[in-house]
CSV table of N, CA, C and O in Angstrom, one decimal:
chain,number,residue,atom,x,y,z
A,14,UNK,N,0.8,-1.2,0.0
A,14,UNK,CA,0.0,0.0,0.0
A,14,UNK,C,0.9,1.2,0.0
A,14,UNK,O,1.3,1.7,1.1
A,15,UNK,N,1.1,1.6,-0.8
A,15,UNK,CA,1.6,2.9,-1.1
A,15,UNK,C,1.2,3.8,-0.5
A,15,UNK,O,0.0,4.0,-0.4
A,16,UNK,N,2.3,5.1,0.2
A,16,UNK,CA,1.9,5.8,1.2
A,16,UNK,C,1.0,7.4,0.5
A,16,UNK,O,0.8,8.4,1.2
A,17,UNK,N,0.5,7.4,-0.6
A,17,UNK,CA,0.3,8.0,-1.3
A,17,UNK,C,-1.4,7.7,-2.1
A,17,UNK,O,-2.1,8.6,-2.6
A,18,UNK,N,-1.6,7.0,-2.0
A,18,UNK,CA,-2.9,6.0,-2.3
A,18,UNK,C,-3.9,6.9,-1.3
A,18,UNK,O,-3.6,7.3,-0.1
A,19,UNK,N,-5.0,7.2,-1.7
A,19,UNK,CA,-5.9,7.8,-0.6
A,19,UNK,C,-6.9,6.7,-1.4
A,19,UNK,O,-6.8,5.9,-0.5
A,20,UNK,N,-7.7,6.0,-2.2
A,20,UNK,CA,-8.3,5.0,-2.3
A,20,UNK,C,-7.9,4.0,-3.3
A,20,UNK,O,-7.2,4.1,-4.3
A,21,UNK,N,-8.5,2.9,-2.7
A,21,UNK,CA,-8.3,1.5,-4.0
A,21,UNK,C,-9.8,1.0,-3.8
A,21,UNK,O,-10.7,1.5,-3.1
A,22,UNK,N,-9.6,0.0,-4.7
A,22,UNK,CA,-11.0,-0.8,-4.9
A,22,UNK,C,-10.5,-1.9,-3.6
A,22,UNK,O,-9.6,-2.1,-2.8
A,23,UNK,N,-12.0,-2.4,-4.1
A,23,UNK,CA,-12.0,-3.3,-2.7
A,23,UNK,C,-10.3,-4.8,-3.4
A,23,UNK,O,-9.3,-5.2,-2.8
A,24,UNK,N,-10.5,-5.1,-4.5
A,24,UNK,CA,-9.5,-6.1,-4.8
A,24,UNK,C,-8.6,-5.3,-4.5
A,24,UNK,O,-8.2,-5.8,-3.4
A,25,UNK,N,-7.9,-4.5,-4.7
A,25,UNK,CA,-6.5,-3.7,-4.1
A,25,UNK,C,-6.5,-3.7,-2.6
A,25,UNK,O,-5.4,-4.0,-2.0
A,26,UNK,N,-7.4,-3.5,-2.0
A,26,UNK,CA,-7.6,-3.7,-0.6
A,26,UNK,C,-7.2,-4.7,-0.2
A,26,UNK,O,-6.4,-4.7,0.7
A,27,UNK,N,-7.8,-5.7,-0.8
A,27,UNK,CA,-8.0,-7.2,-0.6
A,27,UNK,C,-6.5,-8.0,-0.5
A,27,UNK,O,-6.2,-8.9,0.2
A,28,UNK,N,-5.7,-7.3,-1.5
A,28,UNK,CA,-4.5,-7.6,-2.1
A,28,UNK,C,-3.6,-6.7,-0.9
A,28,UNK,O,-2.7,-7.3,-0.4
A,29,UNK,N,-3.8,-6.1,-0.7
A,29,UNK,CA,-2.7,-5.2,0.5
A,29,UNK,C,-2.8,-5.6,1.6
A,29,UNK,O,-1.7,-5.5,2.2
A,30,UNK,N,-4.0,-6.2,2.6
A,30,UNK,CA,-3.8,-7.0,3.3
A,30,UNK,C,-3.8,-8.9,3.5
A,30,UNK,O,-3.6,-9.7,4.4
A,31,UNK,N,-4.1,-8.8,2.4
A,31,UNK,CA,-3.3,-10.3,2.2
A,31,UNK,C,-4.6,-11.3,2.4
A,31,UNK,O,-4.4,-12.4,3.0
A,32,UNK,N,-5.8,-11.0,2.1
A,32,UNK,CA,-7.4,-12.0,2.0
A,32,UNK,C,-7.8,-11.9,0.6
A,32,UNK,O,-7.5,-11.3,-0.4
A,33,UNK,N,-8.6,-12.7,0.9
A,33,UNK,CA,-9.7,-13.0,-0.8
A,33,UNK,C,-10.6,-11.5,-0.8
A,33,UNK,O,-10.8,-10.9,0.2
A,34,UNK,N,-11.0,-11.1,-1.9
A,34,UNK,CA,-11.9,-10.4,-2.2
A,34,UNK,C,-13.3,-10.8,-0.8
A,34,UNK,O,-13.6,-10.2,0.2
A,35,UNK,N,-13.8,-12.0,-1.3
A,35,UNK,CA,-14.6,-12.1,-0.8
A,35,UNK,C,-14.6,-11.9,0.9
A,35,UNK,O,-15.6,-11.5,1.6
A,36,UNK,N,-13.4,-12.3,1.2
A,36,UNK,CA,-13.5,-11.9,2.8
A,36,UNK,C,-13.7,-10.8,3.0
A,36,UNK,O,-14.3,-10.4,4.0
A,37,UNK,N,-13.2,-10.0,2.2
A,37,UNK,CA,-13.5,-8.2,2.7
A,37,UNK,C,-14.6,-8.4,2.6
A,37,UNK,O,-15.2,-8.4,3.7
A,38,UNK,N,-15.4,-8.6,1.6
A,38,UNK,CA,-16.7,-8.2,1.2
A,38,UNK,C,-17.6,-8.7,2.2
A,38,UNK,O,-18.6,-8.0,2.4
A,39,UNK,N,-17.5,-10.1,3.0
A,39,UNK,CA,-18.0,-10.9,4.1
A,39,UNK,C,-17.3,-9.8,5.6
A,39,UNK,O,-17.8,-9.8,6.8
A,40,UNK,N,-16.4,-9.3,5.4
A,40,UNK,CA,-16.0,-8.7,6.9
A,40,UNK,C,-17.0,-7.2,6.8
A,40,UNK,O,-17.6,-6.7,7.7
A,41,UNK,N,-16.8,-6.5,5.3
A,41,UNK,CA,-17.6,-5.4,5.7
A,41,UNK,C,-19.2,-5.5,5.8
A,41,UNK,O,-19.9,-4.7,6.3
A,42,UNK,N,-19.6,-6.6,5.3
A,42,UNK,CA,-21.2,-7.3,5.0
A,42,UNK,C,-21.6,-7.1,6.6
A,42,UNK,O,-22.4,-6.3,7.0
A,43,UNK,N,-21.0,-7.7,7.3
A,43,UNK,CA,-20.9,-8.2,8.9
A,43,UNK,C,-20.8,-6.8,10.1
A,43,UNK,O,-21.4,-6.6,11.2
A,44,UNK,N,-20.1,-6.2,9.6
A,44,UNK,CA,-19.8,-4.9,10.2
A,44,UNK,C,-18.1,-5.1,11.0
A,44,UNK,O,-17.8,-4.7,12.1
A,45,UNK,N,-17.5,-5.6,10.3
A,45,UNK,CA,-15.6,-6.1,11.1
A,45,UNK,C,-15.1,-5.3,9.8
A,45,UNK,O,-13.9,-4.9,9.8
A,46,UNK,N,-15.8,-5.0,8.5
A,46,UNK,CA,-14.8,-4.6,7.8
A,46,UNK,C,-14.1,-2.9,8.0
A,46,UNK,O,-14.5,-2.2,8.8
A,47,UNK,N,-13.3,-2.7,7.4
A,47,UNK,CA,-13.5,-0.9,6.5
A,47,UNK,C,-14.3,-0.1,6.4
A,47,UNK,O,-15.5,-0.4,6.5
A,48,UNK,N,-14.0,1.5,6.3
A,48,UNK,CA,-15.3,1.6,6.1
A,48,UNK,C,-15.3,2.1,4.4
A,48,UNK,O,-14.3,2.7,4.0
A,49,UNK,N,-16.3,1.7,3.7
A,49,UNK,CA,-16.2,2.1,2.4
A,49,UNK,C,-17.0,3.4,2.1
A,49,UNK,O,-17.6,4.1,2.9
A,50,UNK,N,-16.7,3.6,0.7
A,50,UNK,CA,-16.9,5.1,-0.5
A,50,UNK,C,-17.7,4.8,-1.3
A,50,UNK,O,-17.1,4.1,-2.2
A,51,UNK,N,-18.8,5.0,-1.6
A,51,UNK,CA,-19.4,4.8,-2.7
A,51,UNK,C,-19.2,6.1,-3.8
A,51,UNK,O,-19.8,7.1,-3.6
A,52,UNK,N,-18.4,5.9,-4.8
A,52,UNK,CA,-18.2,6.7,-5.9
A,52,UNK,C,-18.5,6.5,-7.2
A,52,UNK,O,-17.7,5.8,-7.9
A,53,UNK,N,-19.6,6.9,-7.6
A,53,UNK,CA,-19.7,6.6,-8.4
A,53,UNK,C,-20.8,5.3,-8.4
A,53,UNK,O,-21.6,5.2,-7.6
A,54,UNK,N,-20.5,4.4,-9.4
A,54,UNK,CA,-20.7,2.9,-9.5
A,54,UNK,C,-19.9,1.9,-8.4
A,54,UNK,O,-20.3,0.9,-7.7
A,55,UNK,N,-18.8,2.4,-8.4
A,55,UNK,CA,-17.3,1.6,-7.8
A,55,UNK,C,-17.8,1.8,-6.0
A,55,UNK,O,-18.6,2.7,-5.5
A,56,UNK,N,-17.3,1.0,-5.4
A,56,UNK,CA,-17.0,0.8,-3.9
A,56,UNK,C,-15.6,1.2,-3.9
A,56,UNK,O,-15.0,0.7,-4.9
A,57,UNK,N,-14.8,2.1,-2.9
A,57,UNK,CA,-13.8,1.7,-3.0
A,57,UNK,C,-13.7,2.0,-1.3
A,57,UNK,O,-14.6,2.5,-0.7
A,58,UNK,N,-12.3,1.5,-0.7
A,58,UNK,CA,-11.8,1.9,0.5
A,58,UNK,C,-11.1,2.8,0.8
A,58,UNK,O,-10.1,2.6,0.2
A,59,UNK,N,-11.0,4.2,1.8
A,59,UNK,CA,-9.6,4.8,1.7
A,59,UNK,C,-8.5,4.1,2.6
A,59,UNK,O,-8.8,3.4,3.5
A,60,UNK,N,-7.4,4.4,2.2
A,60,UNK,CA,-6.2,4.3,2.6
A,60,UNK,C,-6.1,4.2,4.2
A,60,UNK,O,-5.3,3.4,4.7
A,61,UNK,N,-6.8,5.1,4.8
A,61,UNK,CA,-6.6,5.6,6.2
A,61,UNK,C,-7.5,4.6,6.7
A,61,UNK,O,-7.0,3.6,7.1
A,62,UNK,N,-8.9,4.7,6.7
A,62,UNK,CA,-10.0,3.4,6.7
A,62,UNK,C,-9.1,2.0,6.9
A,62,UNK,O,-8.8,1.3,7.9
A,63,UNK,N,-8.9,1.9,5.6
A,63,UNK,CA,-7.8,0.6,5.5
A,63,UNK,C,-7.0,0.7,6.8
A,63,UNK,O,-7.3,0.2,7.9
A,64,UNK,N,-5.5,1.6,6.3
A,64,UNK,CA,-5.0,1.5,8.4
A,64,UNK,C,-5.6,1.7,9.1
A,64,UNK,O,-6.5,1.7,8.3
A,65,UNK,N,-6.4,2.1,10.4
A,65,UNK,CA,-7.3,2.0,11.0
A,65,UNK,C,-7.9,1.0,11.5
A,65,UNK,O,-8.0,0.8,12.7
A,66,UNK,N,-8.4,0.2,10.1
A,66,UNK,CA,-8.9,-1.3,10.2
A,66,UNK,C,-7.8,-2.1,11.0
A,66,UNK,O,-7.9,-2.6,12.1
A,67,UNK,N,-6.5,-2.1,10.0
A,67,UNK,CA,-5.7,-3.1,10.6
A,67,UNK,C,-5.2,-2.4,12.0
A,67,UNK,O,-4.6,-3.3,12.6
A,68,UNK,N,-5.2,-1.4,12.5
A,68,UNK,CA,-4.9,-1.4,13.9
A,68,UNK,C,-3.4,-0.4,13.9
A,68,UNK,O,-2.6,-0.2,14.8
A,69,UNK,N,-3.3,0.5,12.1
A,69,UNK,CA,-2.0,1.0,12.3
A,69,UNK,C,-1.8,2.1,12.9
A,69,UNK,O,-0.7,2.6,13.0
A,70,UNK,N,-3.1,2.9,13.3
A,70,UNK,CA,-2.6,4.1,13.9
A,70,UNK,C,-3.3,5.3,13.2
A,70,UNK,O,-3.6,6.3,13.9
A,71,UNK,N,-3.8,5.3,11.7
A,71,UNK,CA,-4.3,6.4,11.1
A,71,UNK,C,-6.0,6.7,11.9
A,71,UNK,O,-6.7,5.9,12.5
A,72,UNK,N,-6.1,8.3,11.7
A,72,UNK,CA,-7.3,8.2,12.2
A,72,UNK,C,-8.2,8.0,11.6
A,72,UNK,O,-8.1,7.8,10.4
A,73,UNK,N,-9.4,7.9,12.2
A,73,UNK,CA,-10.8,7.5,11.2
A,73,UNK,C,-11.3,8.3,10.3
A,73,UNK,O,-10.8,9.5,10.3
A,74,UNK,N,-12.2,8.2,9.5
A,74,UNK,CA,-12.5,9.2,8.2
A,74,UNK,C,-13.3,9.6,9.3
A,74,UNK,O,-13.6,9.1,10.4
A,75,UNK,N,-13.7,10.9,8.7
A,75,UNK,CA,-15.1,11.5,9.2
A,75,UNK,C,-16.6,10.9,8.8
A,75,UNK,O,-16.9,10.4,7.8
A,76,UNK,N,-17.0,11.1,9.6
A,76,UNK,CA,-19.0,10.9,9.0
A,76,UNK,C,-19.1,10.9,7.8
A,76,UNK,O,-18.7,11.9,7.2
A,77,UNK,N,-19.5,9.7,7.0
A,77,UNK,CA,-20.0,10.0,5.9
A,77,UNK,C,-21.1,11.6,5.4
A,77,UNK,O,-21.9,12.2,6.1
A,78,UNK,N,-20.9,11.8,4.1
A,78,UNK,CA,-22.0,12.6,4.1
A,78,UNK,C,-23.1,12.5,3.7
A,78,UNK,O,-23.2,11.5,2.9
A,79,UNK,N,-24.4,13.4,3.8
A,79,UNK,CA,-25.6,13.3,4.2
A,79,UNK,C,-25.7,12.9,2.4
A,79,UNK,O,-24.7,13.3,1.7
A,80,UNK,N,-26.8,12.2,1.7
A,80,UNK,CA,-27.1,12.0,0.1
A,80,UNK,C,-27.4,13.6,-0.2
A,80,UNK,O,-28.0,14.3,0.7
A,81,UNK,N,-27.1,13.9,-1.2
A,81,UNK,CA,-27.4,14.9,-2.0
A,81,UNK,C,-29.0,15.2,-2.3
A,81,UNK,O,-29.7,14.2,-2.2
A,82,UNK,N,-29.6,16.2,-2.5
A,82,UNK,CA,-31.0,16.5,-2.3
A,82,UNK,C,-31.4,15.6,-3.5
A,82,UNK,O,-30.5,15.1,-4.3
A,83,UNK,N,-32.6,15.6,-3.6
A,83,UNK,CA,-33.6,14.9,-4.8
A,83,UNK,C,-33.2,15.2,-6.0
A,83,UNK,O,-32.8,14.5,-7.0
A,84,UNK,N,-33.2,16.5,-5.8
A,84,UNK,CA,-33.2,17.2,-7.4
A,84,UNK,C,-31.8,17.3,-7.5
A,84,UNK,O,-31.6,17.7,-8.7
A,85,UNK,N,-31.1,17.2,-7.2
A,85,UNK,CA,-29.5,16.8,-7.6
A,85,UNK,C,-29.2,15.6,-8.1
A,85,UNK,O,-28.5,15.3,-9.1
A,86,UNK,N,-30.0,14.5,-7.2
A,86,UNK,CA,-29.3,13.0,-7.4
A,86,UNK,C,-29.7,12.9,-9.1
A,86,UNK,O,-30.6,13.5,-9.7
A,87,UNK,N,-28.9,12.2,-9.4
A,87,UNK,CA,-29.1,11.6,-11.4
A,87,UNK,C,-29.5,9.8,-11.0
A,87,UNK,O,-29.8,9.0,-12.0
């Protein structure tokens, strides 16, 4: 994990700490995982989220934010 990376997909994730795809996707399903981004189409994780998770020290993201009004969302 490159110290420069602020997000990857969940398989990059998956790949930097060393499990299957699917375990992330079963740990955050559960509530033990990361916390994820929805951008776009894509899920991805940030970097910090990621350490955090593993116990390295970064701090936690902030509150997600609130959805965008009606007439904005597409």
């Amino acid at each position: 994990m490159s110290t420069h990376t602020i997000c990857m997909s969940m398989a990059e994730a998956a790949a930097a700490v060393g499990i299957a795809r699917s375990t992330l996707y079963l740990a955050i399903a559960e509530g033990r995982g990361p916390r994820t981004v929805k951008i776009g189409r894509r899920r991805v994780v940030t970097a910090a989220d990621l350490q955090r998770w593993l116990g390295l020290g970064a701090a936690p993201s902030p509150a997600p934010l609130p959805p965008p009004p009606a007439h904005l969302a597409a």
